[in-house]
Amino acid sequence: MIETDVAIIGAGPAGLFAAFECGMLKLGSVLIDALEEVGGQCVALYPEKPIFDIPAHPAIEAGALVAQLELQIAPFAPRRLLGRRVEALEGSAGQFRLRTDKGDAVAARAVIIAAGAGAFGPNRPPLAGLATYEATGAVQYYVRRREDFRGHTVVIAGGGDSAVDWALQLKDVAARVHVVHRRAKFRAAPESAAQLDTAAARGEIEMVIPYQLHALHGRDGALEAVEVADLDGATKLIEADRLLPFFGLAMDLGPIAQWGLDLERHHVQVTPATCGTSVPGIFAIGDVATYPGKLKLILQGFSEAAMAAHAIHPIARPGESLHFEYSTTKGVGAP
Ligand SMILES: Cc1cc2nc3c(=O)[nH]c(=O)nc-3n(C[C@H](O)[C@H](O)[C@H](O)COP(=O)(O)OP(=O)(O)OC[C@H]3O[C@@H](n4cnc5c(N)ncnc54)[C@H](O)[C@@H]3O)c2cc1C
């Protein structure tokens, strides 16, 4: 049994910063994440993309932001349980018990759920033999490194921001980029869609519209062509060795939905002033938390982490008064 003050479920940006805020209040914490590395969506989905709305960083790549957060929490050395999904949460304020799918048991006085989109995963296209091509990397749902696509012929499917952004980013490294979308209008940000039109007009990107994915052709997981169909069912083949379907993320709270918390459409309802959920002692922050006016932004998750940590202090340290202090006054010391 691992004992701690605060069990933090999810090590995305909100969970990582919660470990910092807990540390500043001399509360120990354990970070638990289903993924093998910390960073949540930033590392799993878009590590090389610059983020422009982190305060005091005019631009910072998502992976670099997570690296900075790691440096920031280092003085408090929170224990990490990675590659483990929290399956069960029982008990009450002051004495919670968590269990992971790998059999770890954690005892905590309070819990912060920073589970983002929950057990998020891509919406997968219904294509025969898809798993074989996923296994070889011929079909991927995230771009971890642009360089991995150098020299490849890539089909990108979808009409949202990811499809358009990655088409624009990969056109300079891939041998050829084809964008398959079922209608002429894209849901992506208007400036990005305009850039896509310009690149297509220059012949830098091949637009395949109005088409949708129909079948994959290849051998032993080596992709040779993507078959697309128009709305009348007429098909054609695009020679390609990589397919990137960007059909959005499926949000699934997974086990969290069974913990008796008040939910609102796959999110955990919280009181905005404390980020407390409907169960005393359990808090939710970041993308998973909802309240009127909620913005799903990293900076919002950071602020929620601070509020939750302060609200947890009386639960974890009953009878001990908490004097509000600036970090400039107290510095950064281990709990
Ligand atoms: C392409 C893209 C671009 C974006 N650009 C911006 C931007 O410019 N600015 C901005 O502010 N935001 C941006 N965002 C959104 C931003 O990434 C999210 O708001 C942020 O990641 C939310 O952080 P989080 O810590 O709440 O959750 P997440 O980053 O989703 O992390 C949650 C973690 O919880 C883990 N988890 C879930 N359930 C369990 C469980 N039961 N047990 C253990 N672990 C669990 C998951 O594995 C995950 O690692 C972007 C998102 C995407 C996809």
Coordinates of C-alpha atoms and ligand atoms in Angstrom, one line a residue:
M1 CA 0.0 0.0 0.0
I2 CA 1.4 3.4 -1.0
E3 CA 0.3 6.1 1.4
T4 CA 0.1 9.8 0.4
D5 CA -1.8 13.0 1.1
V6 CA -3.2 13.4 -2.4
A7 CA -3.7 10.9 -5.2
I8 CA -3.7 12.6 -8.5
I9 CA -5.4 10.7 -11.3
G10 CA -3.9 11.8 -14.6
A11 CA -0.5 13.3 -15.3
G12 CA -1.4 15.7 -18.1
P13 CA -0.5 19.4 -17.6
A14 CA -3.3 19.9 -15.0
G15 CA -2.2 16.8 -13.0
L16 CA 1.4 17.8 -13.1
F17 CA 0.8 21.3 -11.9
A18 CA -1.5 19.9 -9.2
A19 CA 1.6 18.0 -7.9
F20 CA 3.4 21.3 -7.7
E21 CA 0.6 23.1 -5.9
C22 CA 0.3 20.3 -3.4
G23 CA 4.0 20.4 -2.9
M24 CA 3.9 24.1 -2.2
L25 CA 1.4 23.4 0.6
K26 CA 3.6 20.6 2.0
L27 CA 1.2 17.9 0.8
G28 CA 2.7 14.8 -0.7
S29 CA 1.2 13.4 -3.9
V30 CA 1.3 10.4 -6.1
L31 CA 0.7 10.8 -9.9
I32 CA -1.0 8.0 -11.6
D33 CA -1.5 7.8 -15.4
A34 CA -2.7 5.1 -17.8
L35 CA 0.0 6.2 -20.3
E36 CA 3.6 5.2 -20.1
E37 CA 4.8 8.9 -20.0
V38 CA 3.6 12.0 -18.3
G39 CA 2.1 15.0 -20.3
G40 CA -1.4 13.8 -21.3
Q41 CA -2.7 15.1 -24.6
C42 CA 0.3 17.5 -25.0
V43 CA 2.8 14.6 -25.2
A44 CA 0.5 11.9 -26.7
L45 CA -1.2 14.0 -29.4
Y46 CA 0.8 17.1 -30.3
P47 CA 4.3 17.3 -28.8
E48 CA 5.8 19.3 -31.6
K49 CA 3.0 21.8 -32.0
P50 CA 3.6 25.3 -30.6
I51 CA 1.1 26.5 -28.0
F52 CA 0.5 30.3 -28.0
D53 CA -1.7 30.9 -25.0
I54 CA 0.4 29.8 -22.1
P55 CA 1.0 32.9 -19.9
A56 CA 4.5 34.3 -20.3
H57 CA 5.4 31.9 -23.1
P58 CA 4.6 33.7 -26.5
A59 CA 5.1 30.2 -28.0
I60 CA 6.1 26.9 -26.5
E61 CA 6.0 23.4 -28.0
A62 CA 3.6 21.1 -26.1
G63 CA 6.4 18.7 -25.4
A64 CA 8.6 21.5 -24.1
L65 CA 5.8 22.7 -21.8
V66 CA 5.6 19.3 -20.2
A67 CA 9.4 19.2 -19.8
Q68 CA 9.2 22.5 -18.0
L69 CA 6.4 21.3 -15.7
E70 CA 8.6 18.3 -14.9
L71 CA 11.4 20.6 -13.8
Q72 CA 8.9 22.6 -11.8
I73 CA 7.6 19.7 -9.8
A74 CA 11.1 18.0 -9.4
P75 CA 11.7 19.6 -5.9
F76 CA 8.7 17.7 -4.6
A77 CA 9.6 14.4 -6.3
P78 CA 6.0 13.1 -6.4
R79 CA 5.9 9.3 -6.9
R80 CA 4.7 8.3 -10.3
L81 CA 2.7 5.2 -11.2
L82 CA 2.7 5.2 -15.0
G83 CA 1.2 2.7 -17.4
R84 CA -1.5 2.1 -14.8
R85 CA -5.1 3.0 -15.0
V86 CA -7.0 3.7 -11.8
E87 CA -9.9 1.3 -11.8
A88 CA -11.4 1.7 -8.4
L89 CA -11.9 4.5 -5.9
E90 CA -13.4 3.8 -2.5
G91 CA -13.6 5.4 1.0
S92 CA -14.3 8.9 2.2
A93 CA -12.5 12.2 2.8
G94 CA -9.4 11.6 4.8
Q95 CA -9.2 7.9 3.9
F96 CA -9.6 7.0 0.2
R97 CA -8.3 3.8 -1.4
L98 CA -7.4 3.6 -5.0
R99 CA -6.6 0.5 -7.1
T100 CA -5.0 0.3 -10.5
D101 CA -5.3 -2.3 -13.2
K102 CA -1.8 -3.4 -12.4
G103 CA -2.8 -4.2 -8.8
D104 CA -1.2 -1.1 -7.1
A105 CA -3.1 0.1 -4.0
V106 CA -2.8 3.7 -2.9
A107 CA -4.2 5.2 0.3
A108 CA -4.8 9.0 0.1
R109 CA -6.5 11.6 2.2
A110 CA -7.9 13.4 -0.8
V111 CA -8.1 12.7 -4.6
I112 CA -7.7 15.0 -7.5
I113 CA -9.1 13.7 -10.8
A114 CA -7.2 15.3 -13.7
A115 CA -8.2 12.7 -16.2
G116 CA -8.6 15.0 -19.2
A117 CA -10.7 13.3 -21.8
G118 CA -10.6 10.1 -19.7
A119 CA -9.5 7.0 -21.4
F120 CA -9.2 9.0 -24.7
G121 CA -8.7 7.3 -28.0
P122 CA -9.2 8.1 -31.6
N123 CA -12.4 7.5 -33.5
R124 CA -11.3 4.7 -35.9
P125 CA -12.6 4.4 -39.4
P126 CA -14.5 1.2 -40.0
L127 CA -12.1 -0.4 -42.6
A128 CA -11.4 -4.1 -43.1
G129 CA -8.0 -5.1 -41.9
L130 CA -7.4 -1.8 -40.1
A131 CA -5.7 -3.4 -37.1
T132 CA -3.0 -5.0 -39.2
Y133 CA -2.0 -1.6 -40.7
E134 CA -2.2 0.1 -37.3
A135 CA 0.2 -2.5 -35.9
T136 CA 2.9 -1.7 -38.5
G137 CA 2.4 2.1 -38.2
A138 CA 1.0 2.4 -41.7
V139 CA -2.2 3.8 -40.1
Q140 CA -1.6 6.3 -37.3
Y141 CA -3.9 8.7 -35.4
Y142 CA -1.3 11.1 -34.0
V143 CA 1.9 12.7 -35.4
R144 CA 4.5 12.3 -32.8
R145 CA 7.4 13.4 -35.0
R146 CA 7.0 15.1 -38.4
E147 CA 10.3 13.5 -39.5
D148 CA 8.7 10.1 -39.3
F149 CA 6.8 11.0 -42.4
R150 CA 9.8 12.2 -44.5
G151 CA 9.6 10.7 -48.0
H152 CA 6.3 8.9 -47.4
T153 CA 3.1 9.4 -49.4
V154 CA 0.5 10.3 -46.9
V155 CA -3.3 10.3 -47.1
I156 CA -4.9 12.5 -44.4
A157 CA -8.6 12.0 -43.8
G158 CA -10.9 14.5 -42.1
G159 CA -12.0 18.1 -42.2
G160 CA -11.1 19.5 -38.7
D161 CA -8.1 21.3 -37.3
S162 CA -5.9 18.3 -37.0
A163 CA -6.4 17.2 -40.6
V164 CA -5.7 20.6 -42.0
D165 CA -2.8 21.5 -39.6
W166 CA -1.0 18.3 -40.3
A167 CA -1.6 18.5 -44.0
L168 CA 0.1 21.9 -44.0
Q169 CA 2.9 20.7 -41.7
L170 CA 3.6 17.4 -43.5
K171 CA 3.6 18.8 -47.1
D172 CA 7.2 20.0 -46.6
V173 CA 8.6 16.6 -45.5
A174 CA 6.3 14.0 -47.1
A175 CA 6.8 13.0 -50.7
R176 CA 3.1 13.7 -51.3
V177 CA 0.1 14.6 -49.2
H178 CA -3.5 13.8 -50.2
V179 CA -6.4 15.2 -48.1
V180 CA -9.6 13.2 -48.3
H181 CA -12.8 14.9 -47.1
R182 CA -16.4 14.3 -47.8
R183 CA -17.3 17.9 -48.5
A184 CA -15.7 21.0 -49.8
K185 CA -16.2 22.9 -46.5
F186 CA -13.7 22.3 -43.7
R187 CA -14.5 22.7 -40.0
A188 CA -10.9 23.9 -39.3
A189 CA -10.1 27.4 -38.3
P190 CA -10.8 29.7 -41.3
E191 CA -7.1 30.9 -41.6
S192 CA -5.9 27.3 -41.7
A193 CA -8.5 26.3 -44.3
A194 CA -7.5 29.3 -46.4
Q195 CA -3.8 28.2 -46.2
L196 CA -4.9 24.7 -47.3
D197 CA -6.6 26.1 -50.3
T198 CA -3.5 28.1 -51.2
A199 CA -1.3 25.0 -50.8
A200 CA -3.7 23.0 -53.0
A201 CA -3.8 25.7 -55.6
R202 CA 0.0 25.7 -55.7
G203 CA 0.0 21.9 -56.2
E204 CA 1.7 21.2 -52.8
I205 CA -1.3 19.2 -51.5
E206 CA -3.7 17.0 -53.5
M207 CA -7.4 17.5 -52.4
V208 CA -9.6 14.4 -52.7
I209 CA -13.1 15.9 -52.4
P210 CA -15.9 14.8 -51.9
Y211 CA -14.6 11.4 -51.0
Q212 CA -14.5 9.2 -47.9
L213 CA -12.3 6.2 -46.9
H214 CA -13.5 3.0 -48.4
A215 CA -10.7 0.3 -48.2
L216 CA -7.1 -0.3 -47.6
H217 CA -4.8 -2.2 -50.0
G218 CA -1.5 -3.8 -49.2
R219 CA 0.2 -6.9 -47.9
D220 CA 1.2 -7.9 -44.4
G221 CA 0.5 -4.5 -43.0
A222 CA 2.5 -2.7 -45.6
L223 CA 0.1 -0.1 -47.1
E224 CA 0.2 0.3 -50.9
A225 CA -3.0 2.2 -51.6
V226 CA -6.0 3.8 -50.0
E227 CA -9.3 3.3 -51.8
V228 CA -11.8 6.2 -51.5
A229 CA -15.5 6.4 -52.6
D230 CA -17.5 9.4 -53.6
L231 CA -21.1 9.9 -52.4
D232 CA -22.4 7.9 -55.3
G233 CA -20.2 4.9 -54.4
A234 CA -17.7 5.4 -57.3
T235 CA -14.3 4.4 -56.1
K236 CA -10.7 5.3 -56.9
L237 CA -7.3 4.3 -55.6
I238 CA -4.7 6.6 -54.1
E239 CA -1.2 5.2 -54.0
A240 CA 0.1 5.8 -50.5
D241 CA 2.0 4.1 -47.7
R242 CA 0.7 6.1 -44.7
L243 CA -2.9 6.9 -43.7
L244 CA -3.7 9.5 -41.0
P245 CA -7.4 9.5 -40.1
F246 CA -8.3 12.5 -38.0
F247 CA -11.9 11.9 -37.0
G248 CA -11.7 13.3 -33.5
L249 CA -11.2 11.8 -30.1
A250 CA -13.7 9.5 -28.4
M251 CA -14.2 10.6 -24.9
D252 CA -14.8 7.9 -22.4
L253 CA -14.5 8.5 -18.6
G254 CA -14.0 4.8 -18.2
P255 CA -14.1 3.7 -14.5
I256 CA -14.5 7.3 -13.3
A257 CA -18.1 7.2 -14.4
Q258 CA -18.7 4.4 -11.8
W259 CA -17.5 6.4 -8.7
G260 CA -20.8 8.0 -7.8
L261 CA -19.8 11.5 -8.9
D262 CA -22.3 14.0 -10.4
L263 CA -21.5 14.0 -14.1
E264 CA -22.6 16.1 -17.0
R265 CA -22.1 14.7 -20.5
H266 CA -18.8 12.8 -19.9
H267 CA -17.5 15.4 -17.5
V268 CA -17.3 15.7 -13.7
Q269 CA -19.3 18.5 -12.2
V270 CA -17.4 20.7 -9.8
T271 CA -17.9 23.8 -7.7
P272 CA -15.8 26.4 -9.5
A273 CA -14.4 28.0 -6.3
T274 CA -12.8 24.8 -5.0
C275 CA -13.1 22.3 -7.9
G276 CA -14.8 20.0 -5.3
T277 CA -17.0 17.3 -6.8
S278 CA -20.3 16.0 -5.4
V279 CA -18.2 13.7 -3.2
P280 CA -16.4 15.4 -0.3
G281 CA -12.6 14.9 -0.6
I282 CA -12.7 14.2 -4.3
F283 CA -11.7 17.1 -6.6
A284 CA -11.6 17.4 -10.4
I285 CA -9.5 19.8 -12.5
G286 CA -8.5 20.3 -16.1
D287 CA -10.5 19.1 -19.1
V288 CA -12.4 16.5 -17.2
A289 CA -14.0 19.1 -14.9
T290 CA -17.0 21.2 -15.9
Y291 CA -18.9 24.2 -14.5
P292 CA -20.7 27.1 -16.1
G293 CA -18.2 29.1 -18.2
K294 CA -15.6 26.4 -18.2
L295 CA -12.9 26.8 -20.9
K296 CA -10.9 23.7 -21.8
L297 CA -7.6 25.4 -21.8
I298 CA -4.3 24.4 -20.1
L299 CA -4.1 27.7 -18.3
Q300 CA -7.5 27.1 -16.8
G301 CA -6.3 23.7 -15.5
F302 CA -3.4 25.3 -13.8
S303 CA -5.6 27.7 -11.9
E304 CA -7.9 24.9 -10.9
A305 CA -5.0 22.9 -9.6
A306 CA -4.1 25.8 -7.2
M307 CA -7.7 26.1 -6.0
A308 CA -8.1 22.3 -5.5
A309 CA -4.8 22.1 -3.5
H310 CA -5.9 24.9 -1.2
A311 CA -9.3 23.3 -0.7
I312 CA -7.6 20.0 0.1
H313 CA -5.3 21.3 2.8
P314 CA -7.9 21.2 5.6
I315 CA -8.9 17.7 4.7
A316 CA -5.3 16.4 4.6
R317 CA -4.1 18.5 7.6
P318 CA -7.2 18.9 9.8
G319 CA -6.6 21.4 12.6
E320 CA -3.6 22.9 11.0
S321 CA -4.2 26.4 9.8
L322 CA -3.0 27.4 6.3
H323 CA -1.5 30.8 5.9
F324 CA -1.8 32.0 2.3
E325 CA 1.7 32.9 1.1
Y326 CA 3.3 33.9 -2.2
S327 CA 5.9 31.5 -3.6
T328 CA 8.3 34.5 -3.5
T329 CA 8.0 34.5 0.3
K330 CA 8.2 30.8 1.0
G331 CA 10.3 29.6 -1.9
V332 CA 10.2 26.0 -3.1
G333 CA 10.9 23.4 -0.5
A334 CA 10.2 19.7 -0.4
P335 CA 7.2 18.6 1.7
Ligands
LIG1 C1 -4.2 19.1 -31.2 C2 -4.5 19.9 -29.9 C3 -4.1 21.2 -29.7 C4 -4.4 21.9 -28.5 N1 -4.0 23.2 -28.4 C5 -4.2 23.8 -27.2 C6 -3.7 25.2 -27.1 O1 -3.2 25.8 -28.0 N2 -3.9 25.7 -25.8 C7 -4.6 25.1 -24.8 O2 -4.7 25.7 -23.7 N3 -5.0 23.8 -25.0 C8 -4.8 23.2 -26.1 N4 -5.3 21.9 -26.3 C9 -6.0 21.3 -25.2 C10 -5.1 20.8 -24.1 O3 -4.2 19.9 -24.6 C11 -5.9 20.2 -23.0 O4 -6.8 21.3 -22.4 C12 -5.0 19.7 -21.8 O5 -4.2 18.7 -22.3 C13 -5.9 19.2 -20.7 O6 -5.0 18.8 -19.7 P1 -5.5 17.8 -18.6 O7 -4.3 17.6 -17.7 O8 -6.8 18.2 -18.0 O9 -5.8 16.4 -19.4 P2 -5.0 15.5 -20.4 O10 -3.9 16.2 -21.0 O11 -6.1 14.9 -21.3 O12 -4.4 14.4 -19.5 C14 -5.2 13.5 -18.8 C15 -4.5 12.2 -18.4 O13 -5.3 11.4 -17.6 C16 -5.0 10.1 -17.9 N5 -6.1 9.2 -17.4 C17 -7.5 9.3 -17.8 N6 -8.2 8.4 -17.1 C18 -7.3 7.7 -16.2 C19 -7.4 6.7 -15.3 N7 -8.6 6.1 -15.0 N8 -6.3 6.2 -14.7 C20 -5.1 6.8 -14.9 N9 -4.9 7.8 -15.8 C21 -6.0 8.3 -16.5 C22 -4.8 10.0 -19.4 O14 -4.1 8.9 -19.8 C23 -4.1 11.4 -19.6 O15 -2.7 11.2 -19.7 C24 -5.1 21.2 -27.5 C25 -5.5 19.9 -27.6 C26 -5.2 19.2 -28.8 C27 -5.7 17.8 -29.0

